[in-house]
XYZ file of C-alpha atoms in Angstrom:
653
model
C -7.715 -25.748 -12.336
C -4.937 -26.759 -10.089
C -3.542 -30.326 -10.116
C -4.615 -31.075 -6.600
C -8.297 -30.176 -7.067
C -8.546 -32.082 -10.201
C -7.083 -35.209 -8.770
C -8.411 -35.080 -5.197
C -12.059 -34.275 -5.866
C -14.078 -36.321 -3.511
C -16.628 -38.831 -4.610
C -19.541 -36.392 -4.282
C -17.910 -34.138 -6.913
C -18.482 -36.719 -9.596
C -22.074 -35.479 -10.135
C -20.866 -31.915 -10.453
C -18.261 -32.843 -13.026
C -20.772 -34.935 -14.930
C -23.353 -32.142 -15.055
C -20.981 -29.397 -16.044
C -18.744 -31.218 -18.492
C -21.073 -33.738 -19.857
C -19.550 -36.702 -18.181
C -21.425 -39.785 -16.854
C -21.455 -39.594 -13.016
C -21.222 -43.409 -13.018
C -17.943 -43.186 -14.855
C -15.949 -43.278 -11.547
C -16.204 -46.565 -9.751
C -14.440 -46.517 -6.361
C -11.856 -49.032 -7.270
C -10.561 -46.954 -10.367
C -11.348 -43.464 -8.968
C -7.850 -42.145 -9.195
C -7.176 -43.449 -12.733
C -10.403 -41.714 -13.932
C -9.554 -38.418 -12.052
C -6.278 -38.315 -13.952
C -8.165 -38.692 -17.102
C -10.433 -35.849 -16.074
C -7.385 -33.641 -15.310
C -6.081 -34.273 -18.845
C -9.448 -33.125 -20.235
C -9.480 -29.977 -18.071
C -6.006 -29.124 -19.331
C -7.476 -28.567 -22.833
C -10.223 -26.168 -21.840
C -9.731 -23.074 -23.915
C -11.963 -20.714 -21.818
C -12.399 -21.975 -18.307
C -14.846 -19.182 -17.348
C -17.281 -19.928 -20.244
C -17.048 -23.679 -19.810
C -18.035 -23.806 -16.163
C -14.803 -23.768 -14.219
C -16.097 -20.913 -12.038
C -19.325 -22.846 -11.240
C -17.204 -25.955 -10.504
C -15.017 -24.005 -8.069
C -18.091 -22.582 -6.331
C -19.639 -26.082 -5.883
C -16.312 -27.427 -4.658
C -16.477 -24.836 -1.883
C -19.634 -26.664 -0.799
C -17.742 -29.960 -0.872
C -14.979 -28.433 1.234
C -17.715 -27.313 3.691
C -18.769 -30.955 4.036
C -15.121 -31.915 4.617
C -15.170 -29.468 7.558
C -18.070 -31.388 9.031
C -16.502 -34.791 8.454
C -13.208 -33.766 10.132
C -14.966 -32.142 13.041
C -17.324 -35.080 13.585
C -14.548 -37.683 13.385
C -12.174 -35.854 15.721
C -14.865 -34.884 18.118
C -15.749 -38.552 18.740
C -12.361 -38.900 20.623
C -12.604 -35.888 22.790
C -13.663 -38.100 25.728
C -10.326 -39.771 25.620
C -8.245 -36.572 25.438
C -9.188 -32.938 26.217
C -6.826 -31.524 23.576
C -8.806 -33.418 20.883
C -11.990 -31.913 22.150
C -10.520 -28.435 21.842
C -9.210 -29.203 18.348
C -12.653 -30.114 17.270
C -14.149 -26.867 18.509
C -11.492 -24.844 16.623
C -12.462 -26.873 13.424
C -16.148 -25.892 14.087
C -15.211 -22.246 14.407
C -13.389 -22.340 11.066
C -16.392 -24.239 9.543
C -18.693 -21.409 10.737
C -16.480 -18.656 9.125
C -16.151 -20.590 5.890
C -19.855 -21.239 5.695
C -20.693 -17.673 6.442
C -18.410 -16.399 3.776
C -20.136 -18.782 1.276
C -23.471 -17.553 2.417
C -22.477 -13.902 1.846
C -21.382 -14.945 -1.594
C -24.722 -16.451 -2.573
C -27.208 -14.196 -0.706
C -27.034 -11.199 -3.076
C -27.764 -13.483 -6.025
C -30.210 -16.063 -4.677
C -31.666 -14.782 -1.390
C -31.007 -16.270 2.097
C -33.309 -19.189 1.798
C -32.157 -20.539 -1.505
C -28.442 -19.936 -0.387
C -28.882 -22.178 2.533
C -30.428 -24.915 0.305
C -27.427 -24.562 -2.021
C -25.014 -24.833 0.822
C -26.580 -28.237 1.804
C -26.808 -29.606 -1.721
C -24.039 -29.377 -4.285
C -26.455 -30.625 -6.851
C -28.982 -27.939 -6.304
C -30.308 -26.889 -9.852
C -29.470 -23.208 -9.131
C -25.771 -23.996 -9.348
C -26.215 -24.645 -13.100
C -28.516 -21.837 -14.078
C -27.357 -19.581 -16.783
C -27.333 -16.563 -14.521
C -25.171 -18.415 -11.921
C -22.235 -18.626 -14.393
C -22.486 -14.919 -15.292
C -22.768 -14.025 -11.443
C -19.701 -15.991 -10.347
C -17.781 -14.850 -13.270
C -18.378 -11.257 -12.351
C -17.666 -11.785 -8.764
C -14.421 -13.782 -9.168
C -13.005 -12.562 -12.445
C -9.243 -13.028 -12.591
C -9.237 -13.938 -8.855
C -10.586 -17.374 -9.579
C -6.957 -18.836 -9.434
C -6.475 -17.542 -5.931
C -9.897 -18.929 -4.879
C -8.919 -22.326 -6.320
C -5.509 -22.180 -4.543
C -6.944 -21.483 -1.132
C -9.542 -24.152 -1.498
C -6.708 -26.553 -2.229
C -4.837 -25.550 0.834
C -7.993 -25.816 3.084
C -8.606 -29.265 1.596
C -5.114 -30.367 2.378
C -5.341 -29.138 5.970
C -8.694 -30.932 6.445
C -7.208 -34.081 4.917
C -4.336 -34.084 7.470
C -6.884 -33.570 10.341
C -9.171 -36.329 8.916
C -6.198 -38.721 8.569
C -5.478 -38.170 12.330
C -9.110 -39.003 13.146
C -8.910 -42.127 10.998
C -5.752 -43.277 12.907
C -7.579 -42.725 16.233
C -10.523 -44.814 14.909
C -8.159 -47.564 13.848
C -6.500 -47.631 17.211
C -9.936 -47.874 18.900
C -10.984 -50.578 16.458
C -7.936 -52.626 16.942
C -7.802 -52.374 20.679
C -11.469 -53.250 20.947
C -10.887 -56.636 19.512
C -8.140 -57.665 22.005
C -8.784 -55.858 25.398
C -11.446 -56.165 27.845
C -13.942 -53.465 28.060
C -12.844 -52.367 31.553
C -9.302 -51.446 30.435
C -10.329 -50.236 26.950
C -10.813 -46.648 27.573
C -7.439 -46.276 29.558
C -5.596 -48.131 26.795
C -7.113 -46.121 23.951
C -6.377 -42.839 25.853
C -2.680 -43.871 26.243
C -2.521 -44.754 22.507
C -4.121 -41.469 21.429
C -1.807 -39.533 23.706
C 1.161 -41.251 22.040
C -0.218 -40.504 18.591
C -0.694 -36.834 19.565
C 2.962 -36.741 20.517
C 3.994 -38.263 17.235
C 1.870 -36.034 15.084
C 1.657 -32.299 15.795
C -1.891 -31.533 14.451
C -1.672 -28.025 15.873
C 0.197 -27.039 12.800
C -2.570 -28.031 10.287
C -5.005 -26.266 12.565
C -2.986 -23.129 12.423
C -2.820 -23.339 8.675
C -6.534 -24.077 8.439
C -7.180 -20.904 10.434
C -5.082 -18.767 8.156
C -6.341 -20.294 4.921
C -9.988 -19.986 6.054
C -9.490 -16.362 6.747
C -7.795 -15.946 3.274
C -10.868 -17.439 1.681
C -13.115 -15.017 3.584
C -11.024 -12.073 2.507
C -11.076 -13.149 -1.180
C -14.810 -13.384 -1.168
C -15.109 -10.164 0.766
C -12.910 -8.226 -1.760
C -15.007 -9.597 -4.541
C -18.199 -8.198 -2.844
C -19.574 -5.260 -4.846
C -19.986 -2.126 -2.536
C -23.389 -0.822 -1.995
C -24.064 2.916 -2.843
C -24.655 4.924 0.146
C -23.159 2.289 2.478
C -19.481 1.627 1.977
C -18.828 3.766 -0.991
C -17.647 7.262 -0.221
C -19.520 9.994 -2.055
C -16.959 12.706 -2.782
C -17.747 16.168 -1.503
C -16.940 19.405 -3.444
C -13.952 19.938 -1.130
C -12.597 16.411 -1.908
C -12.886 17.032 -5.587
C -11.085 20.365 -5.212
C -8.256 18.846 -3.211
C -7.863 15.872 -5.610
C -7.500 18.290 -8.440
C -4.848 20.216 -6.726
C -2.967 17.012 -5.920
C -3.128 16.161 -9.658
C -1.559 19.481 -10.614
C 1.285 18.779 -8.081
C 1.635 15.312 -9.573
C 2.009 16.710 -13.102
C 4.464 19.347 -12.087
C 6.562 16.660 -10.029
C 6.611 14.272 -12.928
C 7.786 17.013 -15.225
C 10.389 18.129 -12.688
C 11.942 14.640 -12.465
C 12.383 14.349 -16.169
C 13.723 17.935 -16.430
C 16.307 17.288 -13.741
C 17.437 14.093 -15.716
C 18.234 16.416 -18.647
C 19.911 19.149 -16.639
C 23.155 17.317 -16.160
C 24.683 14.811 -18.611
C 27.950 14.520 -16.590
C 26.375 12.077 -14.119
C 23.984 9.277 -14.925
C 22.416 9.326 -11.428
C 21.746 12.013 -8.805
C 20.787 11.262 -5.348
C 17.992 13.474 -4.168
C 15.678 13.931 -1.139
C 12.382 15.445 -2.011
C 10.304 17.015 0.733
C 7.215 14.817 0.979
C 4.686 17.630 0.964
C 4.834 20.284 -1.744
C 3.402 23.717 -1.192
C 0.455 24.589 -3.379
C -1.161 27.506 -1.977
C -1.290 29.422 -5.336
C -3.423 27.707 -7.993
C -0.816 28.435 -10.576
C 2.456 27.452 -8.756
C 3.844 24.520 -6.922
C 6.834 24.886 -4.615
C 9.124 21.923 -3.985
C 12.097 21.603 -1.600
C 14.816 19.368 -2.821
C 18.102 18.213 -1.181
C 20.486 17.377 -3.997
C 23.933 15.730 -3.828
C 26.053 17.110 -6.643
C 28.305 14.117 -7.400
C 25.552 11.679 -8.339
C 25.574 10.044 -4.899
C 26.432 6.608 -5.875
C 27.257 5.500 -2.392
C 24.565 4.022 -0.067
C 23.215 5.821 2.931
C 24.721 4.709 6.266
C 22.419 3.787 9.067
C 21.360 6.531 11.429
C 22.112 10.099 10.520
C 23.093 10.743 6.936
C 26.443 12.566 6.517
C 26.305 13.498 2.894
C 26.185 17.259 2.564
C 23.261 18.207 0.343
C 22.522 21.307 -1.561
C 19.141 22.596 -0.453
C 17.089 23.921 -3.342
C 13.742 25.673 -3.567
C 12.101 24.896 -6.862
C 9.080 26.832 -7.995
C 7.061 25.286 -10.660
C 4.644 26.900 -13.020
C 1.866 24.336 -13.325
C -0.144 23.605 -16.456
C -2.370 26.434 -17.715
C -2.148 30.217 -18.143
C -1.053 32.385 -15.285
C -3.360 35.372 -15.091
C -2.549 38.741 -13.519
C -5.032 37.906 -10.745
C -3.227 34.768 -9.912
C 0.095 36.605 -9.729
C -1.402 39.384 -7.494
C -2.789 36.612 -5.121
C 0.523 34.795 -4.843
C 1.875 34.760 -1.369
C 4.631 37.204 -0.901
C 6.745 34.653 0.834
C 6.673 32.237 -2.112
C 9.114 33.032 -4.867
C 7.771 34.335 -8.165
C 7.741 32.007 -11.144
C 9.257 32.694 -14.594
C 6.167 34.626 -15.617
C 6.600 37.132 -12.648
C 10.452 37.686 -13.113
C 9.873 41.456 -13.177
C 9.777 41.484 -9.370
C 13.341 40.163 -9.192
C 14.821 42.040 -12.087
C 16.061 39.073 -13.949
C 16.592 38.296 -17.586
C 15.779 35.035 -19.113
C 16.802 33.275 -22.271
C 13.224 32.946 -23.320
C 11.822 36.401 -23.028
C 8.718 35.467 -24.821
C 7.652 33.426 -21.783
C 7.356 36.435 -19.628
C 3.937 37.708 -18.704
C 3.869 41.417 -18.188
C 2.267 42.530 -15.039
C 0.528 45.947 -15.400
C 1.437 48.436 -12.725
C -1.262 49.838 -10.545
C -2.683 53.255 -11.735
C -3.299 54.365 -8.130
C -1.155 57.496 -7.251
C 1.720 56.557 -5.064
C 3.474 58.783 -2.531
C 7.209 59.206 -3.021
C 9.304 59.413 0.075
C 13.008 60.248 -0.217
C 14.765 57.599 1.888
C 18.458 57.057 1.240
C 19.365 53.368 0.613
C 22.912 51.985 0.861
C 22.126 49.479 -1.965
C 19.259 48.972 -4.228
C 16.940 46.105 -3.324
C 15.841 45.093 -6.866
C 16.527 46.763 -10.228
C 14.020 46.911 -13.076
C 14.691 44.418 -15.845
C 16.023 47.166 -18.033
C 18.643 48.073 -15.398
C 19.524 44.711 -14.241
C 23.183 43.699 -14.418
C 22.567 39.972 -13.833
C 23.492 37.533 -16.563
C 20.601 35.817 -18.223
C 19.492 32.710 -16.271
C 20.450 29.462 -18.023
C 18.047 26.808 -18.964
C 19.793 23.687 -17.697
C 17.800 21.362 -19.868
C 19.422 23.121 -22.821
C 22.883 23.543 -21.338
C 23.016 20.094 -19.478
C 25.593 21.615 -17.174
C 23.760 21.961 -13.835
C 26.272 20.391 -11.498
C 29.146 22.285 -12.982
C 27.239 25.577 -12.914
C 26.179 25.162 -9.340
C 29.663 24.303 -8.185
C 31.053 27.393 -9.926
C 28.410 29.580 -8.161
C 29.112 28.143 -4.654
C 32.744 28.701 -5.132
C 31.877 32.402 -5.935
C 30.001 32.587 -2.666
C 26.420 32.590 -4.006
C 24.026 33.943 -1.613
C 20.785 32.388 -0.456
C 17.677 33.220 -2.323
C 19.446 33.839 -5.582
C 17.989 32.121 -8.733
C 20.494 29.615 -10.198
C 18.527 29.117 -13.390
C 15.574 27.224 -14.617
C 14.301 23.995 -16.169
C 12.271 23.976 -19.182
C 12.126 20.615 -21.059
C 9.366 21.783 -23.419
C 6.764 20.025 -21.220
C 3.850 21.408 -19.373
C 5.691 22.973 -16.430
C 8.636 25.312 -16.007
C 10.775 25.258 -12.909
C 12.996 28.039 -11.506
C 15.591 26.963 -8.976
C 16.825 29.020 -5.946
C 19.196 28.357 -3.196
C 17.025 27.854 -0.260
C 16.722 30.961 1.987
C 16.973 28.652 5.102
C 20.343 27.028 4.519
C 22.503 25.917 1.734
C 23.538 22.687 3.195
C 22.782 20.308 6.036
C 25.601 20.966 8.348
C 26.974 18.628 10.853
C 29.366 20.883 12.667
C 27.067 23.408 14.415
C 25.471 22.972 17.784
C 21.948 23.561 16.546
C 21.473 21.610 13.379
C 19.195 19.623 11.238
C 19.545 15.966 10.639
C 18.376 13.426 8.127
C 17.725 10.154 9.798
C 16.221 6.901 8.593
C 12.502 6.545 9.149
C 12.965 3.432 11.230
C 15.165 5.283 13.732
C 12.021 6.990 14.985
C 10.714 3.726 16.304
C 12.930 3.318 19.295
C 14.539 6.712 20.071
C 14.582 6.777 23.927
C 15.537 10.516 23.954
C 12.852 11.501 21.430
C 9.798 9.199 21.524
C 7.066 9.772 19.018
C 3.890 11.294 20.433
C 0.514 10.373 18.999
C 0.110 13.811 17.568
C 3.453 13.260 15.651
C 2.492 9.748 14.599
C -0.801 11.047 13.162
C 0.881 13.901 11.443
C 3.545 11.779 9.776
C 0.800 9.350 8.710
C -1.122 12.133 7.081
C 1.899 13.483 5.249
C 2.638 9.973 4.014
C -0.993 9.581 2.779
C -0.778 13.069 1.019
C 2.340 11.906 -0.758
C 0.389 9.120 -2.384
C -1.943 11.500 -4.223
C 0.918 13.900 -5.108
C 3.475 11.448 -6.451
C 1.864 8.008 -7.133
C 2.258 8.237 -10.909
C 5.708 9.865 -10.823
C 9.206 8.411 -10.720
C 9.579 10.023 -7.297
C 7.392 7.384 -5.716
C 8.010 3.719 -6.441
C 4.854 1.500 -6.524
C 6.463 -0.804 -3.806
C 7.667 2.072 -1.639
C 8.504 1.321 2.005
C 10.046 2.950 5.145
C 13.562 2.482 3.608
C 12.578 5.178 1.057
C 11.656 7.816 3.711
C 14.169 10.126 5.581
C 13.243 12.262 8.419
C 14.619 15.796 8.994
C 14.531 16.818 12.696
C 16.036 19.358 14.997
C 17.780 17.375 17.543
C 18.416 20.526 19.816
C 14.697 20.738 20.434
C 14.370 17.453 22.369
C 14.301 18.942 25.817
C 11.989 21.723 24.893
C 9.647 19.343 22.968
C 9.316 17.111 26.024
C 8.405 19.967 28.200
C 5.935 21.551 25.880
C 4.559 18.510 23.990
C 1.048 19.706 23.601
C 2.057 23.256 22.373
C 4.900 22.655 19.866
C 4.724 22.166 16.159
C 5.724 18.803 14.952
C 9.441 19.037 14.198
C 9.714 16.009 11.892
C 9.781 16.684 8.137
C 9.826 13.594 5.913
C 11.570 13.345 2.629
C 11.539 10.768 -0.250
C 14.974 9.335 -0.897
C 15.261 8.782 -4.550
C 17.731 8.514 -7.548
C 17.188 10.897 -10.368
C 18.155 8.894 -13.561
C 19.566 10.408 -16.668
C 17.179 9.645 -19.593
C 20.254 8.311 -21.525
C 20.518 5.599 -18.843
C 17.240 4.046 -20.043
C 14.148 2.882 -18.306
C 14.210 1.892 -14.711
C 14.169 -1.841 -13.892
C 10.531 -3.051 -13.998
C 9.198 -4.442 -10.828
C 8.759 -8.181 -10.351
C 5.472 -9.959 -11.019
C 3.291 -9.839 -8.065
C 0.197 -11.269 -9.569
C 0.101 -14.221 -7.274
C -0.363 -12.259 -4.135
C -3.451 -11.131 -2.160
C -2.362 -7.454 -2.571
C -4.805 -5.409 -4.737
C -2.913 -2.107 -4.876
C 0.713 -2.034 -3.983
C 0.973 1.757 -3.386
C -1.863 1.770 -0.859
C -0.897 -1.501 0.720
C 2.651 -0.133 1.194
C 1.255 2.945 2.942
C -0.798 0.662 5.259
C 2.270 -1.117 6.296
C 4.155 2.071 7.107
C 1.136 3.195 9.145
C 1.360 0.029 11.163
C 5.012 0.457 11.667
C 4.504 4.012 13.012
C 1.701 2.854 15.336
C 3.586 -0.192 16.783
C 7.074 1.546 16.560
C 8.431 -1.595 14.845
C 9.308 -2.735 11.355
C 6.738 -5.183 9.907
C 9.018 -8.179 9.616
C 9.978 -7.896 13.368
C 6.203 -8.349 14.148
C 5.855 -11.459 12.066
C 4.756 -14.742 13.714
C 4.978 -18.338 12.708
C 1.244 -18.404 11.794
C 1.823 -15.508 9.247
C 4.438 -17.485 7.082
C 2.939 -18.281 3.681
C 2.981 -22.148 3.130
C 4.086 -21.663 -0.427
C 7.054 -19.440 0.501
C 5.661 -16.071 -0.878
C 7.200 -13.415 1.402
C 4.789 -10.867 0.012
C 1.770 -12.979 1.124
C 3.549 -13.457 4.514
C 3.794 -9.735 5.006
C 0.097 -9.427 3.962
C -0.915 -12.109 6.605
C 1.156 -10.187 9.181
C -0.430 -6.851 8.377
C -3.848 -8.237 8.306
C -3.462 -9.614 11.720
C -1.925 -6.448 13.089
C -4.626 -4.168 11.685
C -7.239 -5.992 13.744
C -5.547 -4.839 16.990
C -3.891 -1.508 16.037
C -6.761 0.471 17.552
C -5.260 -0.217 20.982
C -2.089 1.713 19.902
C -3.883 4.643 18.108
C -7.652 4.555 17.781
C -10.469 2.852 16.167
C -10.551 5.317 13.266
C -6.804 4.793 12.650
C -7.468 1.128 12.479
C -10.108 1.541 9.804
C -7.724 3.711 7.874
C -5.078 1.011 7.995
C -7.582 -1.704 6.985
C -8.763 0.167 3.881
C -5.255 0.796 2.746
C -4.172 -2.813 3.191
C -7.239 -4.233 1.507
C -7.794 -1.288 -0.921
C -11.421 -1.241 0.234
C -12.804 1.995 -1.025
C -15.566 0.750 -3.110
C -14.004 2.039 -6.377
C -11.806 -0.715 -7.624
C -8.018 -0.991 -7.233
C -6.739 1.447 -9.884
C -5.347 4.471 -8.235
C -5.436 6.401 -11.566
C -9.194 6.357 -11.201
C -10.562 9.646 -10.051
C -13.258 8.037 -7.969
C -10.693 5.974 -6.078
C -8.470 9.037 -5.442
C -11.531 10.966 -4.025
C -12.432 7.967 -1.822
C -8.879 7.791 -0.608
C -8.944 11.505 0.272
C -12.250 11.176 2.086
C -11.427 7.898 3.975
C -7.759 8.325 4.650
C -6.345 11.802 4.441
C -9.363 13.533 6.043
C -9.691 10.821 8.673
C -5.995 11.253 9.503
C -6.397 15.055 9.803
C -9.356 14.511 12.182
C -7.250 12.038 14.303
C -4.530 14.577 14.499
C -6.865 17.395 15.574
C -8.441 15.100 18.139
C -4.970 14.178 19.595
C -3.981 17.859 19.823
C -7.230 18.551 21.802
C -6.309 15.803 24.232
C -2.660 16.834 24.524
C -1.445 13.328 23.331
């Protein structure tokens, strides 16, 4: 239990402490109250298991005592409303917070006791139901590890109410002192003047603002501990959801293996700056296609603001996912997608590991032979191929040197450079992209990589609602594709996202806004670490925050930034600042405030998507490795964003 709660328990709490800890409620005479509370604190410090020994029940009952403090502060201040209109308004604000606090407590008790008993318990901290055996288990299940946060917020609320009560007591003292000396006819005027001076000296609007925020935090904590009801708030995954989540998991496995394989492909550099296209293509059940922009020299310099001017090698990487590739799968593969290692016959290529090839039986149907003369053969059969065997860069560890040599020789687009096989579950064949080898900055019609934040205030190319919804959907899909891989940090943010766009299409896009395809393609900006460099620096301890799942919370932040076209820190207000100086909680307060009004920027459905991400409110816990949560996320976020995008297209927005 926190120091403040142990020392500053009101007189009414003595009975609670006596009942739960076996102390005599008459042990605390008013004159020696603080001394005995310090003794109680020392005893509480030696509790070995707070949950089992009743700390949870004490915290729950202390909530009732805080509720009474609300009433005391409101009544005391309200008595001086006739002297100053501001004070009357302050009393009403306290009353509103009291109602919110009481309703949150009622929602806590109702599922266990029923509405009638809950109201009785809210009026009587000594109600026998508080100390029933089942109560301890119920509160333990509800709060769990979150009991520390509940205690902290109760402490903050009590401090705010103490400040407001102290102001009311000063007003009462002024009235009492003036009443002894002044005539009744001038008493009201004099007291009004004195109270006005007191208001000028003590800014009680600040504790009122803190009380508002802390009361809302208490409500959120209890709301997050509320078990979801089946068929109400819990999403029941459809067959389509299960199928899509399964596909995302295969992409995830391939992406994870690809990262580690690239780390082994070049031992000359310890780091390689890479930009991974946010959405991988996974049309074939046996293959995943990634697009990667890779800097050859390790990219140790930082990215400047605006357009990135580092030339990047554009690679298409086709990964064979876990499992056996059947002849049927190969036949169904899209002709535009490059064949994998097991389908190398189509390209007439030799590999170092010939035993990995899967022979595709030719069709037995008779074929017509037509004698066309060709200036050059398109592809040779494997037996007639003149290509050198493709290198396995994981074995040779010379990727950068090999690619540089090929480029100096004028390597053409679409040619395989080699492959990656780190003896994992996936194999990856690497091609120069058929679109372009580099991101050029010298041509009139060119592609640009820009910071994600530059989209917010681009007067020449404002984001439409269709584009906003599309980018939001791509960010959400990236969560399921990369959340357990090194490509996506747990605390990712807009600084990790780059956008590829065709700047020459600005005029046309403005003229044909409702007809064009969205030209923005997001990329993850990452560093690929060599395994010899060791593990990445672990993230800091964020256990003292209100954030349940950092990956989903970070997504919610970026969705808010997309909707408002501003970074989250720019939208911060004084009321959002955490009193303990925790900047992560400050961002949470800002996001929680903004999500309540983001519907005016996008839609009600978009606002609900943001709320679920920020609060991780899917009814399946906060562990994103759990299949149920992934399916709920797909149903409540990805599908909803797809629906929003379709709706905006129908409306031409």
